[in-house]
Amino acid sequence: MSLEDKIKQLVRPAIQAMTAYHVPPATGMIKLDAMENPWSWPDDLRAAWLDTLRGVELNRYPDPSAQSLQDVLRSSMNVPAQAGIILGNGSDELIQMIIQTVAAPDRTVLAPEPTFVMYRQIAAVTGMNYCGVPLGPDFTLERDAVLEAIRREQPAVIFLAYPNNPTGNLFDSGVIHDILSCAEGLVVIDEAYAPFADASFMSEIPRYDNLLVLRTVSKLGLAGLRLGLLAGNCEWLEQIDKTRLPYNLGSLNQVTGRFALEHKTVFDEQARQIRAARGELATGLQAFEQLVVYPSAANFILFRVPEGRADEVFAGLKQSGILIKNLHGSAPALQDCLRVTVGRPEENAAFLAALGELIG
Ligand SMILES: *Cc1c(COP(=O)(O)O)cnc(C)c1O
């Protein structure tokens, strides 16, 4: 049998049908595609961090529960005292653990569309059904449509990114409360962009036993670290924790995470700067009357270019050394849409200037 036939025979059809998560090369580019914090650490902080790494004993396995990192995260993310927490190698790993805990072929993962692609991707890997409920005009969560879909599909787990990626908006919190009350399964509020929004469901955990809240330090300024947190009802988390591989957080990750969060004021200040820059970037985009600019509570902005021009604008920006995200063709509601991450002021200015050349 040829290798090709063997692969066809052995690899699960769901995997064959998938496309791998693609990360485009960005060397030498102004990188405004991946919601990274554009600021690096001040030199004195970097030096102090390197000192803490000297004490790490790499011949030993890490602390399996990362207890002291848990303690720092619990207080810096205002996790309610009654809630349990699990740490993951990025929140992507926690999404995978949640889905693996409930996965079975006749069960469904439900999320609004468009949203973060990992929910669908991991549902596919585990052989679950996926139900995407289209968002309404301006990407709002439509109460009747969502509640109807929940009653019909009885999803094992619902994912709501809050704020949503790639649209940037916060859903109506009243609709989310209705979903929490109506759903029999788990409801995961993915708060990856919490540092840039003034809204959270973290304090609601004691009210709902089916509410899980996801956080990550990636968008705050530690994307290279891979550290996420899941908070929720202890009995649920006890089950989900069984799917965690031992030692999922390495010693370097644990020590660095703890050090960084002990200096969280540095990152909070950077988040404040990013929010200010977001306002300026939105104003700059709105000045082009050909564009539709969507409101954002995150560190990126979604905008729509004139019909049929997204690929050309994206390619033109790339030609000028600026990488953003082209969403055209990824979902019906994202026709002609591009997404730009808020960068440093000079990066945002370079982006606006290049965009002006292309569409002005
Ligand atoms: C970026 C992002 C994540 C992934 O975060 P990691 O912690 O880096 O894995 C999760 N959810 C949403 C909605 C995101 O946009």
Coordinates of C-alpha atoms and ligand atoms in Angstrom, one line a residue:
M1 CA 0.0 0.0 0.0
S2 CA 1.3 3.4 -0.8
L3 CA 2.0 5.9 2.0
E4 CA -0.8 8.1 0.6
D5 CA -3.3 5.2 0.8
K6 CA -2.1 4.3 4.3
I7 CA -2.6 7.8 5.5
K8 CA -6.1 7.9 3.9
Q9 CA -6.9 4.6 5.6
L10 CA -5.6 5.4 9.1
V11 CA -6.1 9.1 9.7
R12 CA -9.6 9.9 11.0
P13 CA -11.8 11.6 8.3
A14 CA -12.4 14.5 10.7
I15 CA -8.6 15.2 10.8
Q16 CA -8.2 14.8 7.1
A17 CA -10.9 17.4 6.5
M18 CA -9.1 19.9 8.7
T19 CA -6.6 22.5 7.8
A20 CA -3.8 23.1 10.3
Y21 CA -3.8 26.4 12.2
H22 CA -1.7 28.6 9.9
V23 CA 0.7 31.2 11.3
P24 CA 2.2 33.4 8.5
P25 CA 5.9 34.3 8.6
A26 CA 6.5 37.9 9.9
T27 CA 10.2 38.4 10.1
G28 CA 11.1 42.1 9.6
M29 CA 7.4 43.1 9.4
I30 CA 5.4 45.5 11.5
K31 CA 3.4 42.8 13.2
L32 CA -0.2 43.8 13.8
D33 CA -1.8 40.4 13.1
A34 CA -1.8 38.4 16.4
M35 CA -3.1 40.6 19.3
E36 CA 0.3 40.7 20.9
N37 CA 1.3 43.5 23.3
P38 CA 3.8 45.6 21.3
W39 CA 5.9 46.6 24.4
S40 CA 8.8 44.6 25.7
W41 CA 10.0 44.7 29.3
P42 CA 12.0 47.5 30.8
D43 CA 15.7 46.6 31.1
D44 CA 15.7 46.5 34.9
L45 CA 12.7 44.2 35.0
R46 CA 14.3 41.9 32.4
A47 CA 17.5 41.7 34.5
A48 CA 15.5 40.9 37.7
W49 CA 13.6 38.2 35.9
L50 CA 16.8 36.5 34.6
D51 CA 18.0 36.4 38.2
T52 CA 15.0 34.5 39.3
L53 CA 15.7 31.9 36.6
R54 CA 19.1 31.1 38.1
G55 CA 17.5 29.2 40.9
V56 CA 15.4 26.9 38.8
E57 CA 16.5 23.2 39.0
L58 CA 15.9 21.9 35.5
N59 CA 16.9 18.3 36.5
R60 CA 13.7 18.1 38.6
Y61 CA 10.1 17.9 37.4
P62 CA 8.1 21.1 38.0
D63 CA 5.6 21.5 40.7
P64 CA 2.7 19.5 39.2
S65 CA 0.0 21.8 40.5
A66 CA 2.0 25.0 40.1
Q67 CA 0.6 26.0 43.5
S68 CA 2.5 29.3 44.1
L69 CA 1.7 30.5 40.6
Q70 CA -2.0 29.6 41.2
D71 CA -1.9 31.7 44.4
V72 CA -0.6 34.8 42.5
L73 CA -3.0 34.3 39.6
R74 CA -6.0 33.9 41.9
S75 CA -5.4 37.3 43.5
S76 CA -4.3 39.2 40.4
M77 CA -7.3 37.9 38.4
N78 CA -9.9 38.4 41.3
V79 CA -11.0 34.7 41.3
P80 CA -13.7 34.3 43.9
A81 CA -12.6 32.4 47.0
Q82 CA -15.2 29.6 46.5
A83 CA -14.0 29.0 42.9
G84 CA -11.6 26.3 41.8
I85 CA -8.8 27.0 39.3
I86 CA -6.8 25.0 36.7
L87 CA -3.8 26.4 34.9
G88 CA -3.0 25.5 31.3
N89 CA -0.3 25.9 28.7
G90 CA -2.2 28.8 27.2
S91 CA -5.9 29.0 27.4
D92 CA -6.0 26.9 24.2
E93 CA -5.0 23.9 26.3
L94 CA -7.8 24.6 28.7
I95 CA -10.3 24.8 25.9
Q96 CA -9.0 21.4 24.8
M97 CA -9.4 20.0 28.3
I98 CA -12.9 21.3 28.7
I99 CA -14.0 19.7 25.4
Q100 CA -12.2 16.4 26.1
T101 CA -14.0 16.2 29.5
V102 CA -17.4 16.1 27.8
A103 CA -16.5 14.8 24.3
A104 CA -18.7 12.1 22.7
P105 CA -19.7 11.7 19.0
D106 CA -23.4 12.5 19.6
R107 CA -22.7 15.7 21.7
T108 CA -22.5 19.3 20.5
V109 CA -20.2 22.3 21.1
L110 CA -22.1 25.5 20.5
A111 CA -20.7 29.0 19.8
P112 CA -21.8 32.1 18.0
E113 CA -20.3 32.7 14.5
P114 CA -18.0 34.3 13.7
T115 CA -15.8 33.6 16.8
F116 CA -12.5 32.2 17.9
V117 CA -11.7 29.3 15.5
M118 CA -10.3 27.0 18.2
Y119 CA -13.7 26.0 19.6
R120 CA -14.7 24.5 16.2
Q121 CA -11.2 23.1 15.6
I122 CA -11.0 21.2 18.9
A123 CA -14.6 20.0 18.6
A124 CA -13.6 18.5 15.3
V125 CA -10.5 16.8 16.6
T126 CA -12.5 15.2 19.4
G127 CA -15.2 14.0 17.0
M128 CA -18.0 16.2 18.4
N129 CA -20.7 18.1 16.5
Y130 CA -20.3 21.9 16.2
C131 CA -23.2 24.3 16.0
G132 CA -22.4 27.9 15.1
V133 CA -25.2 30.3 15.7
P134 CA -24.9 33.4 13.4
L135 CA -24.5 36.7 15.2
G136 CA -27.0 39.4 14.3
P137 CA -26.3 42.9 12.8
D138 CA -23.1 44.5 14.1
F139 CA -22.2 41.1 15.6
T140 CA -24.6 41.1 18.4
L141 CA -25.8 38.0 20.2
E142 CA -29.4 37.5 19.3
R143 CA -31.3 36.3 22.4
D144 CA -34.1 34.3 20.7
A145 CA -31.9 32.6 18.1
V146 CA -29.3 31.5 20.7
L147 CA -31.8 30.3 23.2
E148 CA -33.7 28.4 20.5
A149 CA -30.5 26.8 19.3
I150 CA -29.6 25.8 22.9
R151 CA -33.1 24.2 23.5
R152 CA -32.8 22.4 20.1
E153 CA -29.1 21.2 20.3
Q154 CA -28.8 20.7 24.1
P155 CA -25.0 21.5 23.8
A156 CA -22.6 19.9 26.2
V157 CA -20.6 23.1 26.2
I158 CA -21.2 26.7 24.9
F159 CA -18.3 29.1 24.3
L160 CA -18.7 32.8 24.4
A161 CA -15.6 35.0 23.8
Y162 CA -16.1 38.2 25.8
P163 CA -15.0 40.4 24.1
N164 CA -15.4 38.4 21.0
N165 CA -12.6 37.6 18.6
P166 CA -12.4 38.6 15.7
T167 CA -15.2 41.1 16.0
G168 CA -14.0 43.0 19.1
N169 CA -17.4 43.7 20.7
L170 CA -18.7 42.7 24.1
F171 CA -22.0 40.8 24.0
D172 CA -25.0 42.0 26.0
S173 CA -24.5 40.7 29.5
G174 CA -28.2 40.3 30.0
V175 CA -28.3 37.8 27.1
I176 CA -25.4 35.9 28.6
H177 CA -27.2 35.6 32.0
D178 CA -30.2 34.2 30.1
I179 CA -27.9 31.7 28.4
L180 CA -26.4 30.7 31.8
S181 CA -29.9 30.2 33.2
C182 CA -31.2 28.3 30.2
A183 CA -28.3 26.0 29.4
E184 CA -28.1 22.5 30.9
G185 CA -24.5 22.1 29.9
L186 CA -21.3 24.1 30.6
V187 CA -21.1 27.8 29.6
V188 CA -17.5 29.0 29.1
I189 CA -16.9 32.8 29.1
D190 CA -13.6 33.2 27.4
E191 CA -12.1 36.5 28.7
A192 CA -8.9 36.5 26.7
Y193 CA -9.2 40.3 26.2
A194 CA -10.2 41.2 29.8
P195 CA -7.2 43.6 30.2
F196 CA -8.8 45.9 27.6
A197 CA -12.4 45.6 28.6
D198 CA -14.3 46.8 31.7
A199 CA -16.4 43.7 31.9
S200 CA -16.1 40.2 33.4
F201 CA -18.2 37.3 34.6
M202 CA -15.5 36.2 37.1
S203 CA -17.5 37.5 40.1
E204 CA -20.6 35.6 38.9
I205 CA -19.0 32.2 39.4
P206 CA -20.7 31.6 42.8
R207 CA -24.1 32.3 41.2
Y208 CA -24.0 29.6 38.4
D209 CA -22.6 26.1 38.8
N210 CA -22.3 25.7 35.0
L211 CA -20.2 28.9 34.5
L212 CA -16.5 28.6 33.7
V213 CA -14.3 31.6 33.1
L214 CA -11.2 31.5 31.0
R215 CA -8.3 33.9 31.2
T216 CA -4.9 34.1 29.6
V217 CA -1.8 36.3 30.1
S218 CA -1.1 36.1 26.3
K219 CA -2.9 39.3 25.3
L220 CA -1.7 41.1 28.5
G221 CA 1.9 40.9 27.3
L222 CA 3.1 37.3 27.9
A223 CA 2.1 35.5 24.6
G224 CA 5.5 33.7 24.5
L225 CA 4.9 32.3 28.0
R226 CA 1.9 30.1 27.3
L227 CA -0.2 30.5 30.5
G228 CA -3.9 30.4 30.9
L229 CA -6.4 30.0 33.8
L230 CA -9.7 28.4 34.1
A231 CA -12.0 29.3 37.0
G232 CA -15.3 27.8 38.1
N233 CA -17.3 25.5 40.3
C234 CA -14.9 23.1 42.2
E235 CA -16.8 19.9 41.4
W236 CA -16.7 20.6 37.7
L237 CA -13.0 21.5 37.8
E238 CA -12.1 18.4 39.7
Q239 CA -13.4 16.4 36.7
I240 CA -11.8 18.6 34.0
D241 CA -8.4 18.4 35.9
K242 CA -8.3 14.7 35.2
T243 CA -7.7 15.4 31.5
R244 CA -4.7 17.6 32.2
L245 CA -1.3 16.0 31.4
P246 CA 1.0 15.9 34.4
Y247 CA 3.5 18.8 34.4
N248 CA 1.7 20.8 31.7
L249 CA 3.4 23.9 33.0
G250 CA 7.2 23.8 32.9
S251 CA 9.4 25.2 35.7
L252 CA 10.6 28.1 33.6
N253 CA 7.0 29.0 32.8
Q254 CA 5.9 28.8 36.5
V255 CA 8.8 30.9 37.8
T256 CA 8.4 33.5 35.0
G257 CA 4.6 33.7 35.4
R258 CA 4.9 34.3 39.1
F259 CA 7.6 36.9 38.6
A260 CA 5.6 38.7 35.9
L261 CA 2.4 38.8 37.9
E262 CA 4.3 40.1 40.9
H263 CA 5.1 43.1 38.6
K264 CA 1.6 43.3 37.1
T265 CA 1.5 47.1 37.4
V266 CA 3.9 47.2 34.5
F267 CA 1.5 45.2 32.3
D268 CA -1.5 47.1 33.6
E269 CA 0.2 50.4 32.5
Q270 CA 0.9 48.9 29.1
A271 CA -2.7 47.8 28.8
R272 CA -3.7 51.4 29.6
Q273 CA -1.5 52.7 26.8
I274 CA -2.9 50.1 24.4
R275 CA -6.4 51.2 25.2
A276 CA -5.5 54.8 24.6
A277 CA -3.8 53.9 21.3
R278 CA -6.9 51.9 20.3
G279 CA -9.0 55.1 20.6
E280 CA -6.6 56.9 18.3
L281 CA -6.4 54.1 15.8
A282 CA -10.2 53.9 15.7
T283 CA -10.4 57.6 15.0
G284 CA -7.8 57.3 12.3
L285 CA -9.7 54.5 10.6
Q286 CA -13.0 56.3 10.9
A287 CA -11.5 59.2 9.0
F288 CA -11.6 57.1 5.9
E289 CA -15.2 57.3 5.0
Q290 CA -15.0 54.2 2.7
L291 CA -14.5 52.0 5.7
V292 CA -16.9 50.6 8.3
V293 CA -15.1 50.5 11.6
Y294 CA -16.5 48.2 14.4
P295 CA -16.3 49.2 18.0
S296 CA -13.8 47.3 20.1
A297 CA -13.3 46.4 23.7
A298 CA -10.2 44.4 22.9
N299 CA -6.7 45.2 21.6
F300 CA -7.6 45.0 17.9
I301 CA -10.1 46.6 15.6
L302 CA -12.2 44.9 12.9
F303 CA -13.0 47.0 9.8
R304 CA -14.7 46.5 6.4
V305 CA -13.2 47.8 3.2
P306 CA -15.2 48.5 0.0
E307 CA -16.6 45.4 -1.6
G308 CA -14.1 43.1 -3.3
R309 CA -11.0 45.0 -2.1
A310 CA -9.9 43.1 1.1
D311 CA -7.4 40.8 -0.6
E312 CA -5.8 43.7 -2.5
V313 CA -5.6 46.0 0.6
F314 CA -4.2 43.2 2.7
A315 CA -1.5 42.4 0.1
G316 CA -0.7 46.1 -0.4
L317 CA -0.1 46.5 3.3
K318 CA 2.1 43.4 3.3
Q319 CA 4.1 44.9 0.5
S320 CA 4.6 47.9 2.7
G321 CA 5.9 45.7 5.5
I322 CA 2.8 45.6 7.6
L323 CA 1.1 42.4 8.5
I324 CA -2.5 42.4 9.7
K325 CA -5.2 39.7 9.5
N326 CA -7.3 39.1 6.4
L327 CA -10.7 37.7 7.4
H328 CA -12.3 38.0 3.9
G329 CA -13.6 34.5 2.9
S330 CA -13.3 33.0 6.4
A331 CA -17.0 33.4 7.2
P332 CA -20.0 34.9 5.4
A333 CA -20.4 37.7 7.9
L334 CA -16.7 38.7 7.5
Q335 CA -16.8 39.5 3.7
D336 CA -14.4 42.4 3.0
C337 CA -13.2 42.4 6.6
L338 CA -9.7 43.0 7.9
R339 CA -8.5 43.0 11.5
V340 CA -5.6 45.1 12.9
T341 CA -4.0 44.7 16.3
V342 CA -3.3 47.9 18.2
G343 CA 0.5 48.4 18.1
R344 CA 2.9 51.1 19.2
P345 CA 1.8 54.6 18.2
E346 CA 4.4 54.8 15.4
E347 CA 3.3 51.3 14.1
N348 CA -0.3 52.4 14.1
A349 CA 0.7 55.6 12.2
A350 CA 2.6 53.6 9.6
F351 CA -0.4 51.3 9.2
L352 CA -2.8 54.2 8.7
A353 CA -0.5 56.0 6.3
A354 CA 0.0 52.8 4.2
L355 CA -3.8 52.2 4.3
G356 CA -4.5 55.7 3.1
E357 CA -2.2 55.2 0.1
L358 CA -4.1 52.1 -0.8
I359 CA -7.7 53.2 -0.4
G360 CA -7.4 57.0 -0.2
Ligands
LIG1 C1 -6.0 34.6 21.7 C2 -7.2 33.9 22.2 C3 -7.1 32.7 23.0 C4 -5.8 32.0 23.2 O1 -5.0 32.3 24.2 P1 -3.7 31.5 24.6 O2 -3.8 31.7 26.1 O3 -2.6 32.3 24.0 O4 -3.9 30.1 24.2 C5 -8.2 32.2 23.6 N1 -9.4 32.8 23.3 C6 -9.6 33.8 22.5 C7 -10.9 34.4 22.3 C8 -8.5 34.4 22.0 O5 -8.6 35.4 21.1

